[in-house]
Coordinates of N, CA and C in Angstrom, one line a residue:
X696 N 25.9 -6.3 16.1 CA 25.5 -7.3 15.2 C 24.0 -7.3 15.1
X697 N 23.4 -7.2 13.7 CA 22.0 -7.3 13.7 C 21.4 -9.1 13.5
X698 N 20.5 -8.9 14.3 CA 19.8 -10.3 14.2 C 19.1 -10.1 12.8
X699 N 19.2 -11.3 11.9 CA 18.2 -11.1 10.6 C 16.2 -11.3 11.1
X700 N 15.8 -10.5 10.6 CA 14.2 -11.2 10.7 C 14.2 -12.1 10.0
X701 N 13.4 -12.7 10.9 CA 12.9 -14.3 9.8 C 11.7 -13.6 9.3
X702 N 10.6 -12.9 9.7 CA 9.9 -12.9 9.4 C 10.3 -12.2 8.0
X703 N 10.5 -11.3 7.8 CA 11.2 -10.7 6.6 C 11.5 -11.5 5.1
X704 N 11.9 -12.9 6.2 CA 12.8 -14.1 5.0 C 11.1 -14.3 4.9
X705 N 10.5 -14.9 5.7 CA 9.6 -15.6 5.7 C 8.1 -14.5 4.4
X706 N 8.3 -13.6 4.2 CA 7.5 -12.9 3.6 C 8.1 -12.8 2.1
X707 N 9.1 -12.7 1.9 CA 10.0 -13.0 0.7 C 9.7 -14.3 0.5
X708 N 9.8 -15.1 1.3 CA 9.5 -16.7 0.3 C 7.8 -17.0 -0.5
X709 N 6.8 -16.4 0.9 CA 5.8 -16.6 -0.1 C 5.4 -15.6 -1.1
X710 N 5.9 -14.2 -1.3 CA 5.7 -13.5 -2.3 C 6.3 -14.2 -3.4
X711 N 7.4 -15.2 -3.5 CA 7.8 -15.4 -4.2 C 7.2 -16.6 -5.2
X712 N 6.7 -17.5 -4.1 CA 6.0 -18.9 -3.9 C 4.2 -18.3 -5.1
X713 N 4.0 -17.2 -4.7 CA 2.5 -16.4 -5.0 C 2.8 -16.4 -6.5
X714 N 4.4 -15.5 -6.7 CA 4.5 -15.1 -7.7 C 4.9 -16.4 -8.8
X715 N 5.5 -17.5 -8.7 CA 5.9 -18.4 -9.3 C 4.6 -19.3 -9.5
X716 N 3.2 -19.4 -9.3 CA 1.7 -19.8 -9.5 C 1.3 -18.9 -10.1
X717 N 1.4 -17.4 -9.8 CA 0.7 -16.4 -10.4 C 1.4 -16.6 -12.1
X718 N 2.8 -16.7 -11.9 CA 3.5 -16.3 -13.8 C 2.6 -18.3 -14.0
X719 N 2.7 -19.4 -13.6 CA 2.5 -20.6 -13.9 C 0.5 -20.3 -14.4
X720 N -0.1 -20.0 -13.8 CA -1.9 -19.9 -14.4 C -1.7 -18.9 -15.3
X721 N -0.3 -17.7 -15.9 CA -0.6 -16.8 -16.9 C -0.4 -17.2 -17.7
X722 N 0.7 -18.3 -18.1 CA 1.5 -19.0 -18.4 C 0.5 -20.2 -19.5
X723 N 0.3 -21.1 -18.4 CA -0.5 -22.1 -19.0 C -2.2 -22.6 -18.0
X724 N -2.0 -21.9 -17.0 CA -3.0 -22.4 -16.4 C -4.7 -21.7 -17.1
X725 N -4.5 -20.0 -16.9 CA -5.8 -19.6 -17.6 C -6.6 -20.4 -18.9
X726 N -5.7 -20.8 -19.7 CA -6.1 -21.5 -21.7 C -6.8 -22.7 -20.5
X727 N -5.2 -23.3 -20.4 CA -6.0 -25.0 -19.8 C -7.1 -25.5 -18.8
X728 N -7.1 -24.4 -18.3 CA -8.0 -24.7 -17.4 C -9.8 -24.6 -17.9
X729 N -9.6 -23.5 -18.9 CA -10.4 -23.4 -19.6 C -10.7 -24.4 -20.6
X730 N -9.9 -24.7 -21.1 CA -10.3 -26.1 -22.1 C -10.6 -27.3 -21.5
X731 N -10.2 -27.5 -20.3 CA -10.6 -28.6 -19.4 C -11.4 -28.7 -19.1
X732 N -12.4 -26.9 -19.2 CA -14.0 -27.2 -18.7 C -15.1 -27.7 -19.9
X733 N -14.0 -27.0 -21.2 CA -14.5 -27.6 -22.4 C -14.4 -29.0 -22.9
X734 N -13.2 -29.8 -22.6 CA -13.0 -31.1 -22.6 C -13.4 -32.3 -21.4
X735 N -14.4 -32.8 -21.1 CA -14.6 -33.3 -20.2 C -12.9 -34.2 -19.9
X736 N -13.2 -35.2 -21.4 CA -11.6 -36.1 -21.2 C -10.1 -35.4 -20.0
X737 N -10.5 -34.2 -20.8 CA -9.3 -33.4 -20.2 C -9.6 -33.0 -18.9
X738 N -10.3 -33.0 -18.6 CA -11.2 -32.3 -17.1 C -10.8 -33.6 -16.3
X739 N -10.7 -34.5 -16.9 CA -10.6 -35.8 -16.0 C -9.3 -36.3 -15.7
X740 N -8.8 -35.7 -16.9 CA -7.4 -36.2 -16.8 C -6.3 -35.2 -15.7
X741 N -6.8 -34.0 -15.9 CA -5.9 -32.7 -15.2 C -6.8 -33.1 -13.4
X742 N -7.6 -34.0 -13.1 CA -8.2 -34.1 -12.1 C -7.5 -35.6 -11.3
X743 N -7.3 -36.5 -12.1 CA -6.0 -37.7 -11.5 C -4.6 -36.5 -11.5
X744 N -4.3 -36.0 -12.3 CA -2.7 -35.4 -12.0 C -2.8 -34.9 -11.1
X745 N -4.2 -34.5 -10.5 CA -4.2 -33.3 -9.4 C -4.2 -34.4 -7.7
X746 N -5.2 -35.3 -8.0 CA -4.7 -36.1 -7.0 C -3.7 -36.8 -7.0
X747 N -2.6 -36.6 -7.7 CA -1.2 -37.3 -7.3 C -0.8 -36.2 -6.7
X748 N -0.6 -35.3 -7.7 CA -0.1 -33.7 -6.8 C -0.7 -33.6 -5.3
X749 N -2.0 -34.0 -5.1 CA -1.9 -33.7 -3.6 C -1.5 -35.0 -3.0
X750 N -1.7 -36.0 -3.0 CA -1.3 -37.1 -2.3 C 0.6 -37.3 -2.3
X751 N 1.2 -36.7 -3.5 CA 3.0 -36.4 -3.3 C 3.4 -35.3 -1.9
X752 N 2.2 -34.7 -2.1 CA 2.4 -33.4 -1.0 C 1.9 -33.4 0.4
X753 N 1.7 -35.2 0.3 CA 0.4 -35.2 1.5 C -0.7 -34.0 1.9
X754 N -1.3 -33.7 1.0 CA -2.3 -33.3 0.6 C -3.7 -34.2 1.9
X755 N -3.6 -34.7 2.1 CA -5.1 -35.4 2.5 C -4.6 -35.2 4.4
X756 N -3.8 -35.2 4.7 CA -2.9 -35.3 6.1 C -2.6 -33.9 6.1
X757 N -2.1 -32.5 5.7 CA -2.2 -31.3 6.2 C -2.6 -30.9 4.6
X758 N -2.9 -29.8 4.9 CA -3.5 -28.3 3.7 C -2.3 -28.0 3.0
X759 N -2.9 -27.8 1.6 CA -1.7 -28.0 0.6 C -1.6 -26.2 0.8
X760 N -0.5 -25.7 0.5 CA -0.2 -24.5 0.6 C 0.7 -24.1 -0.6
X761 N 0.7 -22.4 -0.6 CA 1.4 -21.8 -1.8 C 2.3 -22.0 -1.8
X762 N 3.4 -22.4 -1.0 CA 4.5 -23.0 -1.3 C 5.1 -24.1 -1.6
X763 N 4.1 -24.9 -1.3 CA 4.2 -26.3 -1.2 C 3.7 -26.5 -2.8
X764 N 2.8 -26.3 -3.2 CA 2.4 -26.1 -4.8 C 3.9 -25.6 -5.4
X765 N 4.1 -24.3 -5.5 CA 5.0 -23.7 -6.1 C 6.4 -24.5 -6.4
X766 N 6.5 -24.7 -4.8 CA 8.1 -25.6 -5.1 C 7.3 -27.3 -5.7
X767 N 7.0 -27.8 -5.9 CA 6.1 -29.0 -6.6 C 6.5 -28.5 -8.0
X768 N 6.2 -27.5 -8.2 CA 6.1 -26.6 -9.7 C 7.3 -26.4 -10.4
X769 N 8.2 -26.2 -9.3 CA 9.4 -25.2 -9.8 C 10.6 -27.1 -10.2
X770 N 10.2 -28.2 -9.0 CA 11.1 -29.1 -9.0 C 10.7 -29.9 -10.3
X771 N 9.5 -30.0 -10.9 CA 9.3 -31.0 -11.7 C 10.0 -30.6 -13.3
X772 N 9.7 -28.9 -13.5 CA 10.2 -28.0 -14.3 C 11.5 -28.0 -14.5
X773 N 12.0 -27.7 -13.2 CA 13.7 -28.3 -13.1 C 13.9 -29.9 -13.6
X774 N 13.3 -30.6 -13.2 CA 13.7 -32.0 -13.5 C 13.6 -32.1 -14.9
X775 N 12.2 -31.6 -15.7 CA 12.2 -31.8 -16.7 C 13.3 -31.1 -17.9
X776 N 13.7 -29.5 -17.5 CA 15.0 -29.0 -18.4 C 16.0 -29.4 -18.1
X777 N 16.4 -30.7 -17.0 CA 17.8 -31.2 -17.1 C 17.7 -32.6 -18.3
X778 N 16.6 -32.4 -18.5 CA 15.9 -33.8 -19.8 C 15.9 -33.0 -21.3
X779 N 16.0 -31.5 -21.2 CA 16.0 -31.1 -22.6 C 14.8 -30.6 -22.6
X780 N 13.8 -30.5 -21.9 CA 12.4 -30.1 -22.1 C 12.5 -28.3 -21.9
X781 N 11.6 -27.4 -22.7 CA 11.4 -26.3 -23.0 C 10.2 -25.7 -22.8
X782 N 9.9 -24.9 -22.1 CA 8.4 -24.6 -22.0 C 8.2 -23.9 -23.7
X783 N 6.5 -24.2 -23.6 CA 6.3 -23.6 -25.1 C 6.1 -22.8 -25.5
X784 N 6.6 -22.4 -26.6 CA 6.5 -20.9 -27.0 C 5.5 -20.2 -27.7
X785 N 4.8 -21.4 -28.3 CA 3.5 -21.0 -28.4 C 2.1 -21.5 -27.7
X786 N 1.1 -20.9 -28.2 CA 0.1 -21.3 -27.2 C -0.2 -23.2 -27.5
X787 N -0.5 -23.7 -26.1 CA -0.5 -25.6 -26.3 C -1.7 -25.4 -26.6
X788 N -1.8 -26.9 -27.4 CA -2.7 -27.7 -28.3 C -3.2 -28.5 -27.0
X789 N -4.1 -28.0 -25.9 CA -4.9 -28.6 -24.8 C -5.4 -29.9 -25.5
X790 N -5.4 -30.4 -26.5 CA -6.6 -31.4 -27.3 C -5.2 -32.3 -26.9
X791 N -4.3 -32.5 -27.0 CA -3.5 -33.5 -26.2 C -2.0 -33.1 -26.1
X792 N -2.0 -32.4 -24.8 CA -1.0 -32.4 -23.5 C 0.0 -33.3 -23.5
X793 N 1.2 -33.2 -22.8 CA 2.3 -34.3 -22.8 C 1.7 -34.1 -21.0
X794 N 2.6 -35.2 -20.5 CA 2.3 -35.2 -18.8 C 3.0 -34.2 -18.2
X795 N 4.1 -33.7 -18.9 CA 4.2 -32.4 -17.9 C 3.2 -31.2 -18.1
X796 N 3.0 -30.8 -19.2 CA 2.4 -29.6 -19.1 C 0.6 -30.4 -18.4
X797 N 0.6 -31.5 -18.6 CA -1.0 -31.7 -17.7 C -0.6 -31.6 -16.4
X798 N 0.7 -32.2 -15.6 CA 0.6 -32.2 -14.2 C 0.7 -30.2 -14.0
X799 N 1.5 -29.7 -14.8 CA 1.6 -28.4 -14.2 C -0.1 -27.8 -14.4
X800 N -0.5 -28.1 -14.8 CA -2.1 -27.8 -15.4 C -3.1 -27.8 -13.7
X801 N -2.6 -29.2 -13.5 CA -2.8 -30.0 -12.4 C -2.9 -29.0 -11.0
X802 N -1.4 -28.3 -11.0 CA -0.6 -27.7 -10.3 C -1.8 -26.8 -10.1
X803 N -1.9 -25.8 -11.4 CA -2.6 -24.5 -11.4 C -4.2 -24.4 -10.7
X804 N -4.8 -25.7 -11.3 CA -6.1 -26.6 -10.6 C -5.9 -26.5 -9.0
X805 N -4.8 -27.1 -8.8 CA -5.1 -26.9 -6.8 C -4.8 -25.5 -6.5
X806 N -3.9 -24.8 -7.1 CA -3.5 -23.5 -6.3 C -5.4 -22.5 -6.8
X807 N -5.7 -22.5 -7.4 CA -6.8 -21.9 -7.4 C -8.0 -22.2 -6.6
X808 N -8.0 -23.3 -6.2 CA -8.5 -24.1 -4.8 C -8.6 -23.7 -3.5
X809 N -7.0 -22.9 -3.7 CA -6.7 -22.1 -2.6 C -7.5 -21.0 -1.9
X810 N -7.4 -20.7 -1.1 CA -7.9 -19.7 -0.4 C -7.3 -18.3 -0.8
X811 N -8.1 -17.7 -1.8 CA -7.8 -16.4 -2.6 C -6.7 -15.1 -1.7
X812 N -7.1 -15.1 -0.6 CA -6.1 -14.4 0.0 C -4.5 -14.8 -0.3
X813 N -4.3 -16.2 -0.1 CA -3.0 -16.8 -0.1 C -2.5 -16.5 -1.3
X814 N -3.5 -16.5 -2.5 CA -2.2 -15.6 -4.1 C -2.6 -14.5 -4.2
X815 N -3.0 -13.4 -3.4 CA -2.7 -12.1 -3.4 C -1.5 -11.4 -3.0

């Protein structure tokens, strides 16, 4: 009988965790983040969603990490398609955001915060 590696599991989850922020900043984080630097309002706004995001995650008590973002990411997305919500198909109107796509905006704001190794 083979023992499973954890470590194995354990490298699969953050590749996965990397990759689920990586498709999320291709997605919507590159535009918005960008417009956020162009919108002060927005700059401000995607910066409260961001301190809820870390204080949900206890953020201030240990280091937020790529998994801990990711699944933050993946639950609120799920919560929101059991509501009928659709990610958009075209490029968003940054000039005013609904709260999900600003918290996910939010999202992309801390993972790039991150320590660059960790989304490689």
């Amino acid at each position: 009988m083979r023992v499973p590696d954890n470590r194995a599991a354990a490298r699969s989850a953050a590749v996965a965790a990397r990759a689920t922020l990586t498709t999320l900043t291709a997605a919507l984080g590159t535009a918005g983040l960008a417009a956020a630097v162009a919108n002060p309002g927005l700059l401000a706004v995607v910066d409260q969603h961001a301190a809820a995001v870390r204080d949900s995650l206890h953020g201030d008590h240990r280091p937020l990490t790529v998994a801990a973002l990711a699944g933050y990411a993946e639950g609120i997305r799920a919560a929101a398609r059991e509501h009928g919500w659709q990610a958009p198909a075209a490029p968003v109107d940054w000039s005013q955001p609904d709260w999900l796509l600003t918290r996910l905006l939010a999202v992309c704001a801390l993972a790039r915060s991150l320590d660059p190794r960790h989304l490689t």
